[in-house]
Short mmCIF file of C-alpha atoms in Angstrom, two decimals:
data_model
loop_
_atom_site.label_atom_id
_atom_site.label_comp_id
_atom_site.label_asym_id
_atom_site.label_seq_id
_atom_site.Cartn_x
_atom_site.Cartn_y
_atom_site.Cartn_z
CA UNK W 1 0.00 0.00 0.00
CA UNK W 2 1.33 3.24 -1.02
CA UNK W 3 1.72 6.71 0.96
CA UNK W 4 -1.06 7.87 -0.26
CA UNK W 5 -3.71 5.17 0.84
CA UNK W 6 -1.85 5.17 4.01
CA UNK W 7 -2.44 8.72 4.39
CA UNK W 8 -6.51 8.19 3.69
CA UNK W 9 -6.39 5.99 6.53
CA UNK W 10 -4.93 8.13 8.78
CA UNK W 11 -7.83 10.15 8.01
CA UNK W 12 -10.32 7.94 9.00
CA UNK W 13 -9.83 7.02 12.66
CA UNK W 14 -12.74 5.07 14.48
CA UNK W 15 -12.35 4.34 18.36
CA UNK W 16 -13.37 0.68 19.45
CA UNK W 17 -13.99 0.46 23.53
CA UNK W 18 -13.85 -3.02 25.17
CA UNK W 19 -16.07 -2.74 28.49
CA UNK W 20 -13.02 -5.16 30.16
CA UNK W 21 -14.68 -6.54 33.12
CA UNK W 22 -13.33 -5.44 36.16
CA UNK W 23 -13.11 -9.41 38.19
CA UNK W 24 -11.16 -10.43 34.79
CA UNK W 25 -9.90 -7.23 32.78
CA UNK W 26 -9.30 -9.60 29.59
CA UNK W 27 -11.34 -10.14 26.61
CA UNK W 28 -10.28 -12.81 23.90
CA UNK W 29 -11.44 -13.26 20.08
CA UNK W 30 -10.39 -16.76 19.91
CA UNK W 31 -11.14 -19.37 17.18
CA UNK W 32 -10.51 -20.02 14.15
CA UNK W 33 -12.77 -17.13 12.60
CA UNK W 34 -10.21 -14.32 12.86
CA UNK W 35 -8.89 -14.15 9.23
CA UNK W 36 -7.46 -11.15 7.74
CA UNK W 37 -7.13 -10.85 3.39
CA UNK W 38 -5.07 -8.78 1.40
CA UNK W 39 -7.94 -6.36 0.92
CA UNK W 40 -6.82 -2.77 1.61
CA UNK W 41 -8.65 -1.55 4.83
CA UNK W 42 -10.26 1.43 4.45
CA UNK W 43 -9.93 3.05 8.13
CA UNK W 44 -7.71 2.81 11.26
CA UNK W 45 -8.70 2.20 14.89
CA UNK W 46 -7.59 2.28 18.31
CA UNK W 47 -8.55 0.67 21.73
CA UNK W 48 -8.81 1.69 25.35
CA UNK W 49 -6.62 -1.20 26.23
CA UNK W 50 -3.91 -3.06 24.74
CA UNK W 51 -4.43 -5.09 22.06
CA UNK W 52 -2.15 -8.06 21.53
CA UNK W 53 -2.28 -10.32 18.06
CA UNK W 54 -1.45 -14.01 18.25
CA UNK W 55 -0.14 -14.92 14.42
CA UNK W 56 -0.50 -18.35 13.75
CA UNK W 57 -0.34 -18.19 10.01
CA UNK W 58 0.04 -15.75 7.04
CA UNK W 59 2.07 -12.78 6.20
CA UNK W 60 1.10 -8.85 6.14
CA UNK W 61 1.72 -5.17 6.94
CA UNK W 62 0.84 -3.32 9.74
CA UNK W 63 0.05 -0.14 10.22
CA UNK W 64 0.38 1.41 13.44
CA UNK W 65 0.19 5.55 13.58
CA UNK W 66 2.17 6.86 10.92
CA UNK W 67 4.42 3.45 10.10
CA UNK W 68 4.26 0.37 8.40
CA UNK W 69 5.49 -2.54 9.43
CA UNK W 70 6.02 -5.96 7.90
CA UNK W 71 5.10 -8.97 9.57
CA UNK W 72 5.01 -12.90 9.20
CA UNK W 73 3.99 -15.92 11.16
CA UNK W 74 4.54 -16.69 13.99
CA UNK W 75 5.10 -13.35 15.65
CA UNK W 76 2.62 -10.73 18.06
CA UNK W 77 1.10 -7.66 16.78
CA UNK W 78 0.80 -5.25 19.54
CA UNK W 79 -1.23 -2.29 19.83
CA UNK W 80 -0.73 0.67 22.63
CA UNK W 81 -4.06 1.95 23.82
CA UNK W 82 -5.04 5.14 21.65
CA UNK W 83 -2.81 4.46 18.80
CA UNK W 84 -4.57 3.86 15.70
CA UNK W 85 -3.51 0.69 13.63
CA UNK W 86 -4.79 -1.26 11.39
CA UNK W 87 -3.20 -3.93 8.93
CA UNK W 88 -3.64 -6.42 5.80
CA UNK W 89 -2.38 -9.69 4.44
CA UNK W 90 0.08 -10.02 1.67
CA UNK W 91 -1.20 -10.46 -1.90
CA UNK W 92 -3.19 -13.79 -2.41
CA UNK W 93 -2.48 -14.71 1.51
CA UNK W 94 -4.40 -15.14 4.02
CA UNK W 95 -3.26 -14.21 8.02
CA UNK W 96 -4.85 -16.18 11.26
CA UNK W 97 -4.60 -14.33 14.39
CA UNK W 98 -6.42 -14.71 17.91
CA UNK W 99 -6.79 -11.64 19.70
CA UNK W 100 -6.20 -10.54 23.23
CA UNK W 101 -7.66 -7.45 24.62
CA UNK W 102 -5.94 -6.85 28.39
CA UNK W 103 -5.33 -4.11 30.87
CA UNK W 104 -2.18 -5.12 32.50
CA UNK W 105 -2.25 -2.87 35.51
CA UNK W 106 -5.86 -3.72 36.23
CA UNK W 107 -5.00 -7.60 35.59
CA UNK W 108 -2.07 -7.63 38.34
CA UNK W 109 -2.59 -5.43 40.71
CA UNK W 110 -0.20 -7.08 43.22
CA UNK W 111 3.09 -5.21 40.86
CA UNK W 112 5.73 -3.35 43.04
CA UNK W 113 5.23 0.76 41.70
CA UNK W 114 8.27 -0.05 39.94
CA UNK W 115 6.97 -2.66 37.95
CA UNK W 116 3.85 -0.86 37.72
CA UNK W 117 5.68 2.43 36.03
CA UNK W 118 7.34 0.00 33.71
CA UNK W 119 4.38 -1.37 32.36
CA UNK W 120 2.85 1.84 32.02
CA UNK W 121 5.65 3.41 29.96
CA UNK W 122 6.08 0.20 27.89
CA UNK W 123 2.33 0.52 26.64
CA UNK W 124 2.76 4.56 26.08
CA UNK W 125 6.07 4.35 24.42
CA UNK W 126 5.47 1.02 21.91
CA UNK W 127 5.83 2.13 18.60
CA UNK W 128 6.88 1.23 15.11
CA UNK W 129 8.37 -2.05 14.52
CA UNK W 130 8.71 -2.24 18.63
CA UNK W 131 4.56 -3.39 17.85
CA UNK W 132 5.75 -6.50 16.03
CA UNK W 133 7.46 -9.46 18.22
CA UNK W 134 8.79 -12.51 16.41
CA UNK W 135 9.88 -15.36 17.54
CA UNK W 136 13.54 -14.81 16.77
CA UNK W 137 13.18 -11.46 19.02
CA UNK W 138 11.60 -13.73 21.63
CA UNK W 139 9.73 -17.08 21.43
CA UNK W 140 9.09 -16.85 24.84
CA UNK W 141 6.72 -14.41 24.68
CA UNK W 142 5.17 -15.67 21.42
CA UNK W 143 4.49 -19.27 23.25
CA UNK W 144 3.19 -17.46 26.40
CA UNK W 145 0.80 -15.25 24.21
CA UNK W 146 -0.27 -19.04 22.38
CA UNK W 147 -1.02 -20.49 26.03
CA UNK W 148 -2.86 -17.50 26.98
CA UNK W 149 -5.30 -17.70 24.14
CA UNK W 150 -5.72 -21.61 24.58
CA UNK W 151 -6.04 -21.53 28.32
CA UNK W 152 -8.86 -18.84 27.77
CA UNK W 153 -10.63 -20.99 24.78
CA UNK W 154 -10.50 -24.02 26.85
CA UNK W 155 -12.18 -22.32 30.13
CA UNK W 156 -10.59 -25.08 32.03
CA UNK W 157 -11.21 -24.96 36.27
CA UNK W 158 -9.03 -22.30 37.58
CA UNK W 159 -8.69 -20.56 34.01
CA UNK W 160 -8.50 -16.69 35.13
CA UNK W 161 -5.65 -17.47 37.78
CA UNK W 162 -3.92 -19.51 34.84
CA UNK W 163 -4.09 -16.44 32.44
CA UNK W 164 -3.56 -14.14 35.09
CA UNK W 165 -0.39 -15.63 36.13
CA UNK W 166 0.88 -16.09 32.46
CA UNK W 167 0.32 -11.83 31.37
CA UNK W 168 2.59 -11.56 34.19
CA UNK W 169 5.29 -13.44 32.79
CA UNK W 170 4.44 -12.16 29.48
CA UNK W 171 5.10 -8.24 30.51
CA UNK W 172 8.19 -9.35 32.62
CA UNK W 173 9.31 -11.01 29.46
CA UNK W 174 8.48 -7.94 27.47
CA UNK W 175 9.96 -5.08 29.81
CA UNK W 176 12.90 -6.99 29.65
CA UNK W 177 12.96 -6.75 25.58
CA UNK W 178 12.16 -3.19 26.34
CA UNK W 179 14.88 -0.44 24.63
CA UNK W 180 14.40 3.50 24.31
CA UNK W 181 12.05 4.41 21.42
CA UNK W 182 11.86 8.05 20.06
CA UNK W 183 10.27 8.40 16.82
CA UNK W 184 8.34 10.57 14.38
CA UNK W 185 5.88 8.84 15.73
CA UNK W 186 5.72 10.49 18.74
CA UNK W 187 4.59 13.70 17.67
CA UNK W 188 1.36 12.03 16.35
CA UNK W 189 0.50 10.01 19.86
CA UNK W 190 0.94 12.78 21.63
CA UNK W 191 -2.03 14.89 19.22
CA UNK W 192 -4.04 12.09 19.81
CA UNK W 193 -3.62 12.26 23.37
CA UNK W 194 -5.02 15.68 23.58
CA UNK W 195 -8.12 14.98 22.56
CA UNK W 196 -8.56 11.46 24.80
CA UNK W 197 -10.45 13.34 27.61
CA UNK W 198 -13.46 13.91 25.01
CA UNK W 199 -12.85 10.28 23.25
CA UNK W 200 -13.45 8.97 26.42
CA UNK W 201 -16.39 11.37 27.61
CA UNK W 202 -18.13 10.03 24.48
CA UNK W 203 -17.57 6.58 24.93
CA UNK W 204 -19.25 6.90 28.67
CA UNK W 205 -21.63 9.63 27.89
CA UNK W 206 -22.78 8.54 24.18
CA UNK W 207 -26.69 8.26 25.19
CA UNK W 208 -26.82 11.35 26.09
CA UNK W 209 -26.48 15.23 24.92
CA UNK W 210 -22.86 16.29 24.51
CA UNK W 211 -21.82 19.28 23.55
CA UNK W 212 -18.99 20.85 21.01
CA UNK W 213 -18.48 22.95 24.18
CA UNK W 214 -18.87 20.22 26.69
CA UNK W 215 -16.07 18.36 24.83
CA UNK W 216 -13.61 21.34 24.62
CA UNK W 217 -13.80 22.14 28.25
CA UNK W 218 -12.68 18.60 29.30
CA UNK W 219 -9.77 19.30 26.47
CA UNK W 220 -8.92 22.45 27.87
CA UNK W 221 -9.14 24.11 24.86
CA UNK W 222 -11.32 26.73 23.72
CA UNK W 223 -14.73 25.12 21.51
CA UNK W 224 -13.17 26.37 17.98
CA UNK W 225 -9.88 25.54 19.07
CA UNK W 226 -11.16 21.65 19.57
CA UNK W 227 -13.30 21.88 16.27
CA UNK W 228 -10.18 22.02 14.38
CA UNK W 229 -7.84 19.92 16.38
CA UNK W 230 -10.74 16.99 16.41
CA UNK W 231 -10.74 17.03 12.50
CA UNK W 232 -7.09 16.66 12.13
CA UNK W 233 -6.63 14.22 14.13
CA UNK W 234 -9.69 12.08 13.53
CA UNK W 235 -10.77 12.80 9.83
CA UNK W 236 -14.51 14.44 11.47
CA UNK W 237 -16.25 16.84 13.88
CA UNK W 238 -16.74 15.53 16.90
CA UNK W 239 -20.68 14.88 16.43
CA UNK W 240 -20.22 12.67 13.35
CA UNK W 241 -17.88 10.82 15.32
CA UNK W 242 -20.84 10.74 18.56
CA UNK W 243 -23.24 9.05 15.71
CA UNK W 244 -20.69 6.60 14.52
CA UNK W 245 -20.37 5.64 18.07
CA UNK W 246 -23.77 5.86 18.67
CA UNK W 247 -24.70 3.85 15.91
CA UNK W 248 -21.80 1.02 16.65
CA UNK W 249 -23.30 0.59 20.15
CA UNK W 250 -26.86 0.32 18.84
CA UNK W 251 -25.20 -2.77 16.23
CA UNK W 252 -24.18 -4.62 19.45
CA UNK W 253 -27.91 -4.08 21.15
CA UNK W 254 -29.44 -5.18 17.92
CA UNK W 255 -27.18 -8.59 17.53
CA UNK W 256 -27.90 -9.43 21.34
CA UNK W 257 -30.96 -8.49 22.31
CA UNK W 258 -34.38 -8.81 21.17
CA UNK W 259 -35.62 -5.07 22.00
CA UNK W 260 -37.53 -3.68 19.47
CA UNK W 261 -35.48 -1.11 17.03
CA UNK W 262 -37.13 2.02 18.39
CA UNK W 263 -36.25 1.17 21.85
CA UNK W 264 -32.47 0.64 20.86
CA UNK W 265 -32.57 3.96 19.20
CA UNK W 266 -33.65 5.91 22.32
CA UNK W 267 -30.93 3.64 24.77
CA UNK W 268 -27.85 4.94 22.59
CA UNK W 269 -29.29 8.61 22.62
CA UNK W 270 -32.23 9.25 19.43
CA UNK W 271 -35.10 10.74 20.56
CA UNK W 272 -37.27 9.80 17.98
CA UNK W 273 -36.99 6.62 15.72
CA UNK W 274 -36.97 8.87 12.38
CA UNK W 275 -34.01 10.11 13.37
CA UNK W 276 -32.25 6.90 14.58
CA UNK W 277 -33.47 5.35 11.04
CA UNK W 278 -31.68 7.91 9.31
CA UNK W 279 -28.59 8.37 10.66
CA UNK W 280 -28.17 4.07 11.00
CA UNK W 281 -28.92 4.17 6.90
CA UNK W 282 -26.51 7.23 6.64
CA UNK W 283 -23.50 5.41 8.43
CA UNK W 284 -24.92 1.28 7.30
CA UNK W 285 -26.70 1.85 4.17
CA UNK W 286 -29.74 0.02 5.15
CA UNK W 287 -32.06 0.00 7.85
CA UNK W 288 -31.66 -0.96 11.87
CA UNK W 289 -34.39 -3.55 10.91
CA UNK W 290 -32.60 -5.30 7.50
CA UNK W 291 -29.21 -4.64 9.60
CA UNK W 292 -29.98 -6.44 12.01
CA UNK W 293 -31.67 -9.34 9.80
CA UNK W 294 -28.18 -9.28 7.72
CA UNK W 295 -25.73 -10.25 10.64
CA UNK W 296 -28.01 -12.58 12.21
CA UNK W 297 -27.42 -15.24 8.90
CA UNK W 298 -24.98 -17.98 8.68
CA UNK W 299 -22.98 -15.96 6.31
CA UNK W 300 -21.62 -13.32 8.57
CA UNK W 301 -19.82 -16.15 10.95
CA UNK W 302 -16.74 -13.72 11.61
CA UNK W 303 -18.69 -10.57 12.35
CA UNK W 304 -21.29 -12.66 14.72
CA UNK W 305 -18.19 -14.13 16.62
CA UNK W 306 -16.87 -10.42 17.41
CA UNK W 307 -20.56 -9.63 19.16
CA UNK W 308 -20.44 -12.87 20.85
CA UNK W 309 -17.16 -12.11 22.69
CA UNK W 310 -18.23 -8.88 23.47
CA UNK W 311 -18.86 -8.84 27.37
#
């Protein structure tokens, strides 16, 4: 993918927040439905939590904030919290990951501060080709991150002490890789960071009113000030970005649940169902109703997965 492309999706940024329970701060895609294809993506996202890859198979190119990065199997593909990333398979290959989705500091609570610090700093300052771990740099930590993702498939008595004594292992194993890392990319991380106070306002607050103003304050910016800066760094104003979270929340109620559409429309913040219809067909191109329909059917295995891990 060329500069340019990479570029557009730098431009079009979505934020993806994993409610991480708080007994058991860990989510896992597991299975055997998490391919990725050589199709180009067409946006970039980031997490509130870490995001660690498991590659089984395959071979592809990562993009993480303003770099690309080459992978192949077997390796990890890391992801900081609020960088945005996103990545594809080689021509005419196919890659397999699972996919773990941890706060560390929440995880082990028992760390020494200095420990604590460490881990803290390695998550802020990964970057660049520091995001991709192969098993030459470390099979340790590639066969750790394998028996995490099994032990949490398997669900086996005593699981959650299992995988909570194995992420421990994993971050000692990985803050002792760990090596200074200044980059270009730096610059962009820390634009993002500026606007994380509203990110996260929305993600809590998306049901309800917010406004441009209400956003800016938490920024500490001045409301035209945080007009411009949001559309820099995120490719829209802040309220298209409310409806595309809006609308990505209402996705999730309308896979597991059985509410009726107009009811899901006023729980993630429309107060009348004409205007929920229209802004779901704006950002879906179809109705909540034929949406909903759509992922329900056998051919939309990967996509129903995703919902199903979803706490």
């Amino acid at each position: 993918m060329g500069n340019d492309t990479h570029k557009a999706l730098q431009s079009n940024i979505i934020y993806r927040h994993f409610d991480l329970p708080a007994s058991f701060p860990v989510i896992g895609l597991l299975g055997d439905q998490w391919k990725i294809g050589p199709e180009k993506p067409t946006f970039m996202h980031f997490h509130n939590c870490l995001e660690i890859g498991v590659l089984y198979s395959g071979k592809g190119t990562y993009y993480i904030g303003e770099q690309a990065v080459e992978y192949s199997a077997p390796c990890l593909v890391l992801a900081p919290p609020h960088v945005p990333h996103s990545n594809m398979a080689k021509p005419s290959d196919t890659c397999f990951f699972k996919w773990l989705y941890v706060d560390p500091l929440l995880l082990i609570p028992g760390l020494d501060p200095y420990t604590s610090k460490e881990i803290g700093e390695f998550q802020q300052n990964l970057a660049g080709v520091d995001c991709v771990i192969d098993t030459a740099a470390s099979k340790r930590a590639y066969d750790i991150a394998s028996m995490i993702a099994d032990e949490m498939e398997e669900n086996a008595p005593n699981s959650s002490e299992t995988v909570t004594q194995l992420f421990h292992a994993l971050f000692l194993i990985l803050l002792r890789m760990k090596r200074s890392q200044e980059s270009g990319k730096e610059e962009g991380k820390q634009r993002l960071n500026l606007i994380v106070p509203a990110i996260t306002h929305i993600a809590n607050n998306y049901m309800n009113d917010i406004s441009v103003n209400e956003l800016a304050v938490k920024c500490h910016v001045s409301a035209s000030h945080f007009r411009r800066l949001f559309r820099q760094i995120l490719g829209r104003s802040p309220q298209e970005y409310l409806q595309i979270i809006r609308i990505e929340r209402a996705c999730v109620l309308l896979y597991s649940s059985d509410e009726p559409v107009n009811a899901i429309g006023a729980k993630v913040g429309y107060q009348t169902p004409s205007s929920f219809s229209r802004q779901f067909r704006h950002i879906k191109n179809m109705s909540p109703a034929q949406w909903r329909q759509m992922i329900r059917t056998e051919k939309h295995k990967i996509s129903t997965a995703f919902f199903d891990a979803l706490p």
